[in-house]
PDB file of C-alpha atoms in Angstrom:
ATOM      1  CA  UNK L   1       2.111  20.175  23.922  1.00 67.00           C
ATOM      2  CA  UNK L   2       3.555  23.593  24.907  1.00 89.00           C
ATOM      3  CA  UNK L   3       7.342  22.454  23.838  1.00 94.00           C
ATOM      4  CA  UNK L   4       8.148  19.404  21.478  1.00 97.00           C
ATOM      5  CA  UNK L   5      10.474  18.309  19.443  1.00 97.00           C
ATOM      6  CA  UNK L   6      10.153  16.544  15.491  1.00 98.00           C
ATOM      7  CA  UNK L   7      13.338  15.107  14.290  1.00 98.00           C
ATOM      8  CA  UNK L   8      13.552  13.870  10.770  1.00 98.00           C
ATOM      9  CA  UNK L   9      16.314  11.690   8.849  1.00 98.00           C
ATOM     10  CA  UNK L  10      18.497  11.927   6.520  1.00 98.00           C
ATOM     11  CA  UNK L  11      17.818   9.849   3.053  1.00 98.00           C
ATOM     12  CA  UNK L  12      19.557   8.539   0.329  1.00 98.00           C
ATOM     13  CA  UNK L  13      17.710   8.338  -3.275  1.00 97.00           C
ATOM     14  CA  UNK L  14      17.676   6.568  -6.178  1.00 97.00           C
ATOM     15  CA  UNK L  15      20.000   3.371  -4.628  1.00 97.00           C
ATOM     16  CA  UNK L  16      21.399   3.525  -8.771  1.00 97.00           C
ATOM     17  CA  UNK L  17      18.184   2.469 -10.838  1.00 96.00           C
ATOM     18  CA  UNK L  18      15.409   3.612  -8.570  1.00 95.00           C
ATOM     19  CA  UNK L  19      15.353   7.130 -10.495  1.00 94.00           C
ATOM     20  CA  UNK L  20      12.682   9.386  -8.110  1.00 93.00           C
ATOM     21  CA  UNK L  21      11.271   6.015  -7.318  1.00 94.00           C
ATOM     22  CA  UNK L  22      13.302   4.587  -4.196  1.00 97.00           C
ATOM     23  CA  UNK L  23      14.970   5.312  -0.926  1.00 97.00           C
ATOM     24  CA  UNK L  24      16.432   4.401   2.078  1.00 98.00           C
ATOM     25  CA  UNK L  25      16.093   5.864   5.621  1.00 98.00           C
ATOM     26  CA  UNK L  26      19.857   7.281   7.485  1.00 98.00           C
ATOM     27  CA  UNK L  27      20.471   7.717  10.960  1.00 97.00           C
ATOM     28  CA  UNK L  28      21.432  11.397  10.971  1.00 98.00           C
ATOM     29  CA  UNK L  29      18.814  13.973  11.679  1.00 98.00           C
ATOM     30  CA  UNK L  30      17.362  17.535  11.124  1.00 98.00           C
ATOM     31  CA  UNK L  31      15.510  18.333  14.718  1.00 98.00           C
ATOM     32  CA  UNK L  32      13.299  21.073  14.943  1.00 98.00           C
ATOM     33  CA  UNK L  33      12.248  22.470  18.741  1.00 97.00           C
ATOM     34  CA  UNK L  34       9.069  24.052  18.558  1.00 97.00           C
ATOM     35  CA  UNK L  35       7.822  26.549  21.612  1.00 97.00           C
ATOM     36  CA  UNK L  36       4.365  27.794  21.922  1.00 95.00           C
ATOM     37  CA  UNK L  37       4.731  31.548  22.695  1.00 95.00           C
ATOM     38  CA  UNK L  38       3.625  35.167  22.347  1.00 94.00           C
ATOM     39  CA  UNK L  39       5.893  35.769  19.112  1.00 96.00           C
ATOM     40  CA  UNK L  40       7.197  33.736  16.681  1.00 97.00           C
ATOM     41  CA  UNK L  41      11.148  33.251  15.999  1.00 96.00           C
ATOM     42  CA  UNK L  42      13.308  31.112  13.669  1.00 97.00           C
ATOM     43  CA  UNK L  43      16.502  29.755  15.506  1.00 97.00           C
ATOM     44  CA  UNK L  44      18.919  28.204  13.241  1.00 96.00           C
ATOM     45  CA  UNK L  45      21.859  26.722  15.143  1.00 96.00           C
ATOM     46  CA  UNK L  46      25.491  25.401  14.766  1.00 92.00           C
ATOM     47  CA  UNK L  47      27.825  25.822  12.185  1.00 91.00           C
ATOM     48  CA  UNK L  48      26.118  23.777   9.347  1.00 87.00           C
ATOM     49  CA  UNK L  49      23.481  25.974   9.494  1.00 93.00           C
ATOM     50  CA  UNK L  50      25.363  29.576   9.933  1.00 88.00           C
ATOM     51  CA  UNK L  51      23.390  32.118   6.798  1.00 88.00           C
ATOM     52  CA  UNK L  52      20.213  30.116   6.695  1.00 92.00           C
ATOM     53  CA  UNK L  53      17.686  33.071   7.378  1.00 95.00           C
ATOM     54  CA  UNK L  54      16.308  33.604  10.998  1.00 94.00           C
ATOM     55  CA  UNK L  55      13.218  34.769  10.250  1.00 95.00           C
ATOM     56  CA  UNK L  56      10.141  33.601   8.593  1.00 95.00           C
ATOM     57  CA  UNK L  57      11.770  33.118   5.380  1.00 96.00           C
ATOM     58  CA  UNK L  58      13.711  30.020   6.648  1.00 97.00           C
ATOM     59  CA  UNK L  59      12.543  26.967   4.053  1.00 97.00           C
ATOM     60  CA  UNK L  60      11.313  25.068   7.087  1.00 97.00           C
ATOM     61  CA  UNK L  61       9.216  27.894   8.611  1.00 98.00           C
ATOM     62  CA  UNK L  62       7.979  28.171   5.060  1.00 97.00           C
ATOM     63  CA  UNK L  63       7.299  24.242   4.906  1.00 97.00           C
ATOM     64  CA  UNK L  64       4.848  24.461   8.567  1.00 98.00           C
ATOM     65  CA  UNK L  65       3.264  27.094   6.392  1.00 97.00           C
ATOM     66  CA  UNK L  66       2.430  24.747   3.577  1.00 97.00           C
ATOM     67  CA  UNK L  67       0.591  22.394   6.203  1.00 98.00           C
ATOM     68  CA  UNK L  68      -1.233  25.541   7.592  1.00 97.00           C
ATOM     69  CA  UNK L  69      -2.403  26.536   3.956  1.00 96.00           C
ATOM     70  CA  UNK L  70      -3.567  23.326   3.055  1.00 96.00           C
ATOM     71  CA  UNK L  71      -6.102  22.847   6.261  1.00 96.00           C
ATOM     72  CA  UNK L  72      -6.768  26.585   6.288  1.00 96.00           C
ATOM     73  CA  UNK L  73      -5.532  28.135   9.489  1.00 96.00           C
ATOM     74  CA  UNK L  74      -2.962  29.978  10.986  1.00 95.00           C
ATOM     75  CA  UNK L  75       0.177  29.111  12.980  1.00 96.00           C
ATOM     76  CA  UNK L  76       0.335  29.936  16.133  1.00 96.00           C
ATOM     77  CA  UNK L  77       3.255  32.317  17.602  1.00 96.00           C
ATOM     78  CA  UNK L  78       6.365  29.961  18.069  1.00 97.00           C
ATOM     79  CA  UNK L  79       9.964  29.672  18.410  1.00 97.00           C
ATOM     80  CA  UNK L  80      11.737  27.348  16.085  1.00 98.00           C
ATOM     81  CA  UNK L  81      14.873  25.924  17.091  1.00 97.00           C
ATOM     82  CA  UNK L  82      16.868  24.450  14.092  1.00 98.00           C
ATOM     83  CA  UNK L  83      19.658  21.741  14.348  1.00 97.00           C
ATOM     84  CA  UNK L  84      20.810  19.166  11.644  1.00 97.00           C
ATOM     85  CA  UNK L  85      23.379  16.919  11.475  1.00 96.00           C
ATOM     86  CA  UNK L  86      22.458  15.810   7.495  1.00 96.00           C
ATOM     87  CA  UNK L  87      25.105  17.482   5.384  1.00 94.00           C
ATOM     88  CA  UNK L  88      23.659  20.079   2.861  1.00 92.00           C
ATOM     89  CA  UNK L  89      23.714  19.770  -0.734  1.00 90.00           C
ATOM     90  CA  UNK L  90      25.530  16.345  -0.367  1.00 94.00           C
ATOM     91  CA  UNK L  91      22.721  14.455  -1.538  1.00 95.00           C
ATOM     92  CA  UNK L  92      21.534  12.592   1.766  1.00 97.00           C
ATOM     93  CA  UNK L  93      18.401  14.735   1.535  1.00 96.00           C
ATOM     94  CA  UNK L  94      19.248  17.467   3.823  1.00 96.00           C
ATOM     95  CA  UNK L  95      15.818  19.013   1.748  1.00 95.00           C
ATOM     96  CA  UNK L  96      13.483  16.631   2.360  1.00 97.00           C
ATOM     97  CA  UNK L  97      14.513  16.172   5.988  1.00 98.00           C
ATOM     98  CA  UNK L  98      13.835  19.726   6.525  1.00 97.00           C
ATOM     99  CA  UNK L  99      10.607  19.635   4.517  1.00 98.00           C
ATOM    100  CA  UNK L 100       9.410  16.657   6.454  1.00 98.00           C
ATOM    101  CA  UNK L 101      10.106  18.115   9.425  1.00 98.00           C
ATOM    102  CA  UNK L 102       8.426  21.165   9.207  1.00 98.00           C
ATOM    103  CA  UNK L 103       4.932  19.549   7.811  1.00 98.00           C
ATOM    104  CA  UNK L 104       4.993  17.490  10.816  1.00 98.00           C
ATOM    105  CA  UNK L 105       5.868  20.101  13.216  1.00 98.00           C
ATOM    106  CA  UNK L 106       2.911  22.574  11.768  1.00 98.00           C
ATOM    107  CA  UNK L 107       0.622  19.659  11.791  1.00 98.00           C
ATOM    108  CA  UNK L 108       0.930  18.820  15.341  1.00 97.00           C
ATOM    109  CA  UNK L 109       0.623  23.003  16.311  1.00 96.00           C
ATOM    110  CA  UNK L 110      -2.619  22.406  14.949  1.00 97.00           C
ATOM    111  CA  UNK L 111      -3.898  19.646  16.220  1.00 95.00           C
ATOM    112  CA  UNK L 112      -2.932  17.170  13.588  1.00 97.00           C
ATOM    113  CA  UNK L 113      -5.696  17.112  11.369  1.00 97.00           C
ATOM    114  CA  UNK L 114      -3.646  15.459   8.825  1.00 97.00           C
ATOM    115  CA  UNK L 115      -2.578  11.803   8.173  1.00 96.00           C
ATOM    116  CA  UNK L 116       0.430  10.116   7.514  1.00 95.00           C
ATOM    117  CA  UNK L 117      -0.599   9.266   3.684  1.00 95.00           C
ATOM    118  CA  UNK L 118      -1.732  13.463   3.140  1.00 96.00           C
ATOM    119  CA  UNK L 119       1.570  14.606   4.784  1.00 97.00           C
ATOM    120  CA  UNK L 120       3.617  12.114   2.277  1.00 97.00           C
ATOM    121  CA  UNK L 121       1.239  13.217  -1.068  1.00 96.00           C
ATOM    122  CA  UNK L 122       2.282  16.958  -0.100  1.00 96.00           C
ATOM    123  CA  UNK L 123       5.644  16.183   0.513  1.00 96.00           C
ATOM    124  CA  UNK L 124       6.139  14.651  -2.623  1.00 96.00           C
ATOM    125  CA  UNK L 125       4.593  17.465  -4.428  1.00 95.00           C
ATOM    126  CA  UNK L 126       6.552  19.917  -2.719  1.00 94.00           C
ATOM    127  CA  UNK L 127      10.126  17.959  -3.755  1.00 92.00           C
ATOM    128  CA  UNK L 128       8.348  16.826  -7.256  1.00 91.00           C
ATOM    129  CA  UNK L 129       9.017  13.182  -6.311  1.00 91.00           C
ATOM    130  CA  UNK L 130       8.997  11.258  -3.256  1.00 94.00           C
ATOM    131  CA  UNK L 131      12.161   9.164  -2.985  1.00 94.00           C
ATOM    132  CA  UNK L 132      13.791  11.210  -0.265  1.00 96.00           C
ATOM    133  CA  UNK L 133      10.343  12.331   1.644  1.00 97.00           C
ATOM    134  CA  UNK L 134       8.994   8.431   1.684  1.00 97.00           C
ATOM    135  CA  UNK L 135      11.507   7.103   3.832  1.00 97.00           C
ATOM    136  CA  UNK L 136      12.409  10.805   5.973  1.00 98.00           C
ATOM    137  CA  UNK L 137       9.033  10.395   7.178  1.00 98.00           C
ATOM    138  CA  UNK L 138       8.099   6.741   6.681  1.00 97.00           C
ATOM    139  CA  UNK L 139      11.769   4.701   8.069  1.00 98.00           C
ATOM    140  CA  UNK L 140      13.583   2.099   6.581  1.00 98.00           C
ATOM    141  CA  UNK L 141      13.264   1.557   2.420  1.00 98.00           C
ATOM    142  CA  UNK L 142      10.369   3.317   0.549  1.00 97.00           C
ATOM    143  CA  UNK L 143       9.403   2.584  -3.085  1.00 97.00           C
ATOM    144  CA  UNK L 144       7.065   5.314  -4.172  1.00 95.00           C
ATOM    145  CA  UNK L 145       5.387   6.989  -7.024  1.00 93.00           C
ATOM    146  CA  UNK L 146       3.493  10.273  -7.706  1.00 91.00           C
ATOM    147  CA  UNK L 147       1.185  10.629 -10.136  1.00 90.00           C
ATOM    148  CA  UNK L 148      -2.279  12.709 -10.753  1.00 89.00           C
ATOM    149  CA  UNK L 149      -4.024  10.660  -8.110  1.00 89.00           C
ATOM    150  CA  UNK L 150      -1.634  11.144  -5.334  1.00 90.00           C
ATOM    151  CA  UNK L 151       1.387   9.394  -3.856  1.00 94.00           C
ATOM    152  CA  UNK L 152       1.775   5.660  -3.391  1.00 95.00           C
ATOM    153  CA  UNK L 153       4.412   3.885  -1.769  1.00 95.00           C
ATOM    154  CA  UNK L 154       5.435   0.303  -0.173  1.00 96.00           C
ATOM    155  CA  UNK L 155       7.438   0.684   2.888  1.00 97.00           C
ATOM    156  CA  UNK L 156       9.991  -2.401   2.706  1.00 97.00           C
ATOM    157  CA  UNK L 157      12.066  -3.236   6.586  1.00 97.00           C
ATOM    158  CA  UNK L 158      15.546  -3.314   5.236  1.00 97.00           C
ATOM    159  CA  UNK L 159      16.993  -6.701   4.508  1.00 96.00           C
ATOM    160  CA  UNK L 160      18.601  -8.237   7.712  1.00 94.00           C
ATOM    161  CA  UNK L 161      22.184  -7.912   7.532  1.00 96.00           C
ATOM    162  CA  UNK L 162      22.345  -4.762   5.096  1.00 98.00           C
ATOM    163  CA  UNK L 163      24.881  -2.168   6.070  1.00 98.00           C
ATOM    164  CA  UNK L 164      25.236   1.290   4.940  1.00 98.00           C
ATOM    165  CA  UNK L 165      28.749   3.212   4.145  1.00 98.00           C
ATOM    166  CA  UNK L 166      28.799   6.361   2.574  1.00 98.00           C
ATOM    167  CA  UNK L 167      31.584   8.647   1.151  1.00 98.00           C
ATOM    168  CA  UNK L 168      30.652  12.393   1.632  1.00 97.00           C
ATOM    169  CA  UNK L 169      33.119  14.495   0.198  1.00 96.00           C
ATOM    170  CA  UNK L 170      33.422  17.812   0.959  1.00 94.00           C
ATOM    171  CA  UNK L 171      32.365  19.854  -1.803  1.00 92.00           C
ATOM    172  CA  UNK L 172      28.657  20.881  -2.751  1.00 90.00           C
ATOM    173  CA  UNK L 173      26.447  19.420  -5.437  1.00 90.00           C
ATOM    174  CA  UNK L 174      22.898  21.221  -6.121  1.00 90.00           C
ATOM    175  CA  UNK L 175      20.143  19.099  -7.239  1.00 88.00           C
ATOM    176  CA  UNK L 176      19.417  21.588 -10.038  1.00 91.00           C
ATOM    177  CA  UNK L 177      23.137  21.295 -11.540  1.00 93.00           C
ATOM    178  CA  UNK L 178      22.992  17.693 -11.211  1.00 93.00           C
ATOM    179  CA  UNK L 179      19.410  17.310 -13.026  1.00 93.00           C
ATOM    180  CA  UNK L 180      20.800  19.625 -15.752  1.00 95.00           C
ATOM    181  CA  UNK L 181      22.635  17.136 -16.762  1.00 95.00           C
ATOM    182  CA  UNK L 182      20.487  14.373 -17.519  1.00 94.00           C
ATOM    183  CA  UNK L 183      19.180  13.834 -21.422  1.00 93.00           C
ATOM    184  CA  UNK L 184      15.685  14.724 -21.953  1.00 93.00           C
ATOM    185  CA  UNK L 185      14.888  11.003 -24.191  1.00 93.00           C
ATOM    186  CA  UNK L 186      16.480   7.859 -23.390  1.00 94.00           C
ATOM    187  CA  UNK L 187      16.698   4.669 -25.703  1.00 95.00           C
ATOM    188  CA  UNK L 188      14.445   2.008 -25.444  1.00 96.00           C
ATOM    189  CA  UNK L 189      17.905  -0.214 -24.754  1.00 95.00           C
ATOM    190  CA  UNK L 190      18.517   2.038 -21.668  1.00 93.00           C
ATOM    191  CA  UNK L 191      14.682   2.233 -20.606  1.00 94.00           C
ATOM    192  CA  UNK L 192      14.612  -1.405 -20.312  1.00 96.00           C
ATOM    193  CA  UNK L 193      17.759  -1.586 -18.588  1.00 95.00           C
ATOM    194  CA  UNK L 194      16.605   0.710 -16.241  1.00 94.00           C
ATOM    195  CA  UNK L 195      12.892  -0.857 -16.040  1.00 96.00           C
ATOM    196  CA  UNK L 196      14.077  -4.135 -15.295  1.00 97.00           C
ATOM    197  CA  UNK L 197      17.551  -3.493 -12.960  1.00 97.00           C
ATOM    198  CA  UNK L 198      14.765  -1.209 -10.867  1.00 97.00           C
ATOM    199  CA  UNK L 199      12.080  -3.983 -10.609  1.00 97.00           C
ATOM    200  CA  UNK L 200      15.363  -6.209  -9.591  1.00 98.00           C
ATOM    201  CA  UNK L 201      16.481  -4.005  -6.822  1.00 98.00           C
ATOM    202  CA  UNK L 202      13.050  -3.504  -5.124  1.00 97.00           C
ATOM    203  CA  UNK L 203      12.612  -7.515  -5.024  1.00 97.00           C
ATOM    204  CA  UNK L 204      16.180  -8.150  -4.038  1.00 97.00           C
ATOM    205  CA  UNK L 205      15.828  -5.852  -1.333  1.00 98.00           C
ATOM    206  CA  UNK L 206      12.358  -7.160  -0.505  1.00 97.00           C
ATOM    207  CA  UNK L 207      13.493 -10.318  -0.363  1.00 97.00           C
ATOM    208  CA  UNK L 208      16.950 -10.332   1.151  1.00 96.00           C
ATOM    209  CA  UNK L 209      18.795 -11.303  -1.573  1.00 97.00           C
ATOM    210  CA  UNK L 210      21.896  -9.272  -0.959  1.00 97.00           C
ATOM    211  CA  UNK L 211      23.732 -11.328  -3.774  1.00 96.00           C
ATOM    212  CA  UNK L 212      21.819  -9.812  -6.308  1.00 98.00           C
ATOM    213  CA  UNK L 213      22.247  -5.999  -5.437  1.00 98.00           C
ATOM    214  CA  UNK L 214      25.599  -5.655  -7.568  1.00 97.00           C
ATOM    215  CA  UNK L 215      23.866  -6.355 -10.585  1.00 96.00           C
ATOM    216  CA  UNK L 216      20.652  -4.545  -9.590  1.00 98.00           C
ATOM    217  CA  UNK L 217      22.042  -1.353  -8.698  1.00 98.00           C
ATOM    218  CA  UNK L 218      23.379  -0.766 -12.204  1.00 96.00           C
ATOM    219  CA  UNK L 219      22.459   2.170 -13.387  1.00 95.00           C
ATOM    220  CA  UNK L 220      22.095   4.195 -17.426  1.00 92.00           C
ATOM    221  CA  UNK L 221      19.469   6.951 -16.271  1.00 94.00           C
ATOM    222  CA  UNK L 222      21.461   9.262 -14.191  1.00 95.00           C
ATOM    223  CA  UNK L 223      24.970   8.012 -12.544  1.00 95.00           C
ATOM    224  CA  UNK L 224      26.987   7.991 -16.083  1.00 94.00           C
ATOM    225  CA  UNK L 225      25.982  11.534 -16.617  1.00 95.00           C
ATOM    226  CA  UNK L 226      26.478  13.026 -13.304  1.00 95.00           C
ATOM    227  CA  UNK L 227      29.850  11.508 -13.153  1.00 94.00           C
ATOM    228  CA  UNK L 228      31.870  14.088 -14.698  1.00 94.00           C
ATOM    229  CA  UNK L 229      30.040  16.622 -12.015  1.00 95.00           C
ATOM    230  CA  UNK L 230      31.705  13.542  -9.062  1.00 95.00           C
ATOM    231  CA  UNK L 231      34.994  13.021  -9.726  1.00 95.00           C
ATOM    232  CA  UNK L 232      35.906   9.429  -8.318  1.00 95.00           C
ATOM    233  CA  UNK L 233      32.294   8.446  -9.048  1.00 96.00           C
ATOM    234  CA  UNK L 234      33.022   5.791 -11.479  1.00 96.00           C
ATOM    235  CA  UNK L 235      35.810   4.499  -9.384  1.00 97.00           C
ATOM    236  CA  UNK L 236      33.564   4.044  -7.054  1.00 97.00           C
ATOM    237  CA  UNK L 237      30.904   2.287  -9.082  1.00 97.00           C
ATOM    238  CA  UNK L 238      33.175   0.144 -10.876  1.00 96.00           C
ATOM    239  CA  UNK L 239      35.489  -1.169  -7.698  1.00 97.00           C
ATOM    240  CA  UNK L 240      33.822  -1.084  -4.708  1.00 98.00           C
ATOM    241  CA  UNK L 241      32.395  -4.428  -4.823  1.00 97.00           C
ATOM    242  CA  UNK L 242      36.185  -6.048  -5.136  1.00 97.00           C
ATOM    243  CA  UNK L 243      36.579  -3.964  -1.626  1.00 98.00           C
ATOM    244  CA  UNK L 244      33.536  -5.393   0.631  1.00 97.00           C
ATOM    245  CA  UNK L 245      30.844  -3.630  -0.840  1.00 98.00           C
ATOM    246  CA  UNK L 246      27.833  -5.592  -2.276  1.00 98.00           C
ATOM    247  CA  UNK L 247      26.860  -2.510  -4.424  1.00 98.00           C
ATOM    248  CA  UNK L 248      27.281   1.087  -4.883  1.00 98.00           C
ATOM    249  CA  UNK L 249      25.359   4.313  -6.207  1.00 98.00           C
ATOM    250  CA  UNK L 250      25.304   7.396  -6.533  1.00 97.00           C
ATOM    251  CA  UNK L 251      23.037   9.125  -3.256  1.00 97.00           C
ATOM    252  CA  UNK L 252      21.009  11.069  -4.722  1.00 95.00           C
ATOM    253  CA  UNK L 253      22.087  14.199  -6.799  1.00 93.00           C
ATOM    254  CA  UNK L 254      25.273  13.360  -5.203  1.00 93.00           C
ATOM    255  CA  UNK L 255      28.372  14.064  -4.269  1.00 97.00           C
ATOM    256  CA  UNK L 256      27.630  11.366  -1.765  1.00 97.00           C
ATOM    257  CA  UNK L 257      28.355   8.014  -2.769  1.00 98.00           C
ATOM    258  CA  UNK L 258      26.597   4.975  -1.127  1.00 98.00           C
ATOM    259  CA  UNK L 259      28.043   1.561  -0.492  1.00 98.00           C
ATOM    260  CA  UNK L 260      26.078  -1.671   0.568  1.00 98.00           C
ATOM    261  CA  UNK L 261      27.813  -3.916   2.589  1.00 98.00           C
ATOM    262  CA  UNK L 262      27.179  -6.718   4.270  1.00 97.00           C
ATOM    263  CA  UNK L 263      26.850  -5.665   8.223  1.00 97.00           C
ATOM    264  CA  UNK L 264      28.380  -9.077   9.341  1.00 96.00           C
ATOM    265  CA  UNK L 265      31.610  -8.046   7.627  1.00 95.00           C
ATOM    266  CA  UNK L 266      34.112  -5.562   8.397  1.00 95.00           C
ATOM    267  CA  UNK L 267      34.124  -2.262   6.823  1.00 97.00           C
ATOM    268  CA  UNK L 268      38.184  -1.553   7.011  1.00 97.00           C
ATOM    269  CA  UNK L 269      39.046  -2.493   3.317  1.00 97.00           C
ATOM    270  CA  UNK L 270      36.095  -0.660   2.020  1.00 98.00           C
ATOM    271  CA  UNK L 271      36.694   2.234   3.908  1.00 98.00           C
ATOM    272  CA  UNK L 272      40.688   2.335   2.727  1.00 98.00           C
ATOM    273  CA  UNK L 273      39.357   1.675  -0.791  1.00 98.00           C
ATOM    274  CA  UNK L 274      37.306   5.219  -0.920  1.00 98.00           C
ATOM    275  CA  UNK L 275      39.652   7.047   1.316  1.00 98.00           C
ATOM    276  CA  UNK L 276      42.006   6.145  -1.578  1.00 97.00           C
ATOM    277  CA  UNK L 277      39.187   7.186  -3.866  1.00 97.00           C
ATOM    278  CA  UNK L 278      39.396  10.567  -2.729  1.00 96.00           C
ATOM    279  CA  UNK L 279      43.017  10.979  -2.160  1.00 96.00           C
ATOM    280  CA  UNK L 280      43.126   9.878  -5.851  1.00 96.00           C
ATOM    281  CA  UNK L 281      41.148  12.750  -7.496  1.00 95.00           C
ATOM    282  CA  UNK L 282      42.151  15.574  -5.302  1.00 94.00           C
ATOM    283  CA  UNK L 283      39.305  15.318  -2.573  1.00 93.00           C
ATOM    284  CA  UNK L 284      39.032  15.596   1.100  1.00 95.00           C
ATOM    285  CA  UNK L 285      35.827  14.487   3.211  1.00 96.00           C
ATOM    286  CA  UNK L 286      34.708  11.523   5.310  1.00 96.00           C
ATOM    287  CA  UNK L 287      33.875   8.182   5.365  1.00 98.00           C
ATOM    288  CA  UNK L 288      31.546   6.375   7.393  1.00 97.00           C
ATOM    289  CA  UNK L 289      29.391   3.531   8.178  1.00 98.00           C
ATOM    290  CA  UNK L 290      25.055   4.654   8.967  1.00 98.00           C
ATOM    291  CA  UNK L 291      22.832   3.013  10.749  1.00 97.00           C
ATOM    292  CA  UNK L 292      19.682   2.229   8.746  1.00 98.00           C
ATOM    293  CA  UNK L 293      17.168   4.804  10.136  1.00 98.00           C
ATOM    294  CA  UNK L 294      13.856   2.734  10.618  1.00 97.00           C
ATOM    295  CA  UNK L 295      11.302   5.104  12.503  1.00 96.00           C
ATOM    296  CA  UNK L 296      11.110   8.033  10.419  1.00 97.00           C
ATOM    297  CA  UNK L 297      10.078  11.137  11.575  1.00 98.00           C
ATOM    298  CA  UNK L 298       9.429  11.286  15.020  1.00 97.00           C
ATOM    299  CA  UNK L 299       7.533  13.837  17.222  1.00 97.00           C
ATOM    300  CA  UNK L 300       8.518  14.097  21.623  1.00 96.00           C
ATOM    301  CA  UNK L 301       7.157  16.351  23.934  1.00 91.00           C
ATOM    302  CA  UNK L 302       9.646  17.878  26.175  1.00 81.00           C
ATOM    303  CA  UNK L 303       9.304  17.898  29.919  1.00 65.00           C
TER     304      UNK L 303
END
């Protein structure tokens, strides 16, 4: 393929107990253009993207050079279009999209000599965990671990009926700041709580039970110390299910909050719930209902 295009989604981590362990797949995209030619250029386009580098030094140039390194070739010369609709630092895995993205892209230059389970392992390696990277390049709901041995991972089809709303508010979050947070021991109390509300979620969303994710998605590990860095966070947590939601979490690192509802249902009290949220504690930003993403990355050649 002279011209193609990879476009990877956005993800949302953790889902509350799934700490670096769980994910679900969101239909907005990173999208990559990639043009054999004689020299190579980095394109970064639109506003969201305005001071990423044009050059080499952009992460996902840096990520196709990761795949290179690891089979032991070269790139080819290429332009590198860049376009993303995944908001950064919001904690819908605007990172992993990008990282994604550019493994793929660099494996197809070169003929794809790796496989779907390699490209996840380095992924994951790259990130340090694989709860964003799993479902940007698998689709739909990924549980996944990473250990010694590699990466291993169930891909779950979401439950039928499961919607997505998320509140993105308009203010960054980095991943670093919001891991600086966390304790470095927990108590046995709060390991168990988080053991068994994880092992909950995975089979309530394996199974359909969408009754269940209120109490699964509760959450000691991460959520009640990265509130103070959200305001409106524990709001959130504690109301949204008397407004239409069937559970909520914080996405990711956050600021992003995510809100299950039930896609039969309309959204309109939820959504005047967390615009009142934000209005509350001083915040602008947007709310809006996702599709579940349920491809993952994909690769197109251009015509």
């Amino acid at each position: 393929m002279s011209t193609f295009t990879v476009r990877a989604p956005a993800s949302s981590a953790n889902l509350g107990p799934g700490f670096d362990s769980l994910g679900i797949s969101l239909g907005l995209f990173t999208t990559l253009r990639v043009t054999r030619q004689a020299r190579t250029e980095v394109v970064p386009l639109g506003p969201d993207l305005q001071g990423t580098p044009a050059d080499t030094s952009n992460y996902i140039y840096k990520c196709m050079q990761i795949t290179a390194r690891r089979v032991g070739r070269e790139l080819p010369p290429v332009r590198v279009e860049i376009e993303t609709e995944v908001p950064l630092a919001r904690g819908l895995g605007s990172s992993a999209a990008a990282l994604v993205a550019g493994l793929v892209a660099a494996n197809v230059l070169l003929g794809e000599p790796l496989g779907q389970d390699e490209l996840l392992d380095m992924a994951a390696r790259e990130e340090g965990h694989a709860d964003n990277v799993a479902p940007a390049l698998l689709g739909g709901i990924a549980v996944a671990t990473l250990d010694k041995v590699g990466t291993h991972f169930v891909r779950l089809s979401p439950p039928e009926h499961l919607g997505v709303t998320v509140l993105i508010p308009d203010f960054e979050l980095s991943t670093s700041k919001a891991r600086a947070v966390l304790p470095t021991e927990y108590s046995r109390a709060d390991t168990v709580h988080a053991l068994s509300h994880a092992a909950l979620l995975a089979a309530a969303l394996a199974t359909g039970r969408l009754d269940l994710l209120e109490h699964a998605m509760q959450d000691y590990v991460h959520q009640i110390w990265r509130a103070p860095l959200v305001p409106g966070l524990t709001d959130v947590l504690e109301g949204a299910t008397r407004h239409g939601a069937l559970g909520a979490a914080l996405s990711g690192a956050g600021p992003t909050v995510l809100c299950f509802h039930d896609a039969r249902q309309d959204t309109v009290g939820l959504h005047a719930f967390l615009h009142g949220v934000m209005k509350r504690n001083g915040l602008d930003g947007r709310v809006m209902n996702l599709p579940i993403d349920l491809q993952g990355v994909l690769v197109s050649e251009d015509q």
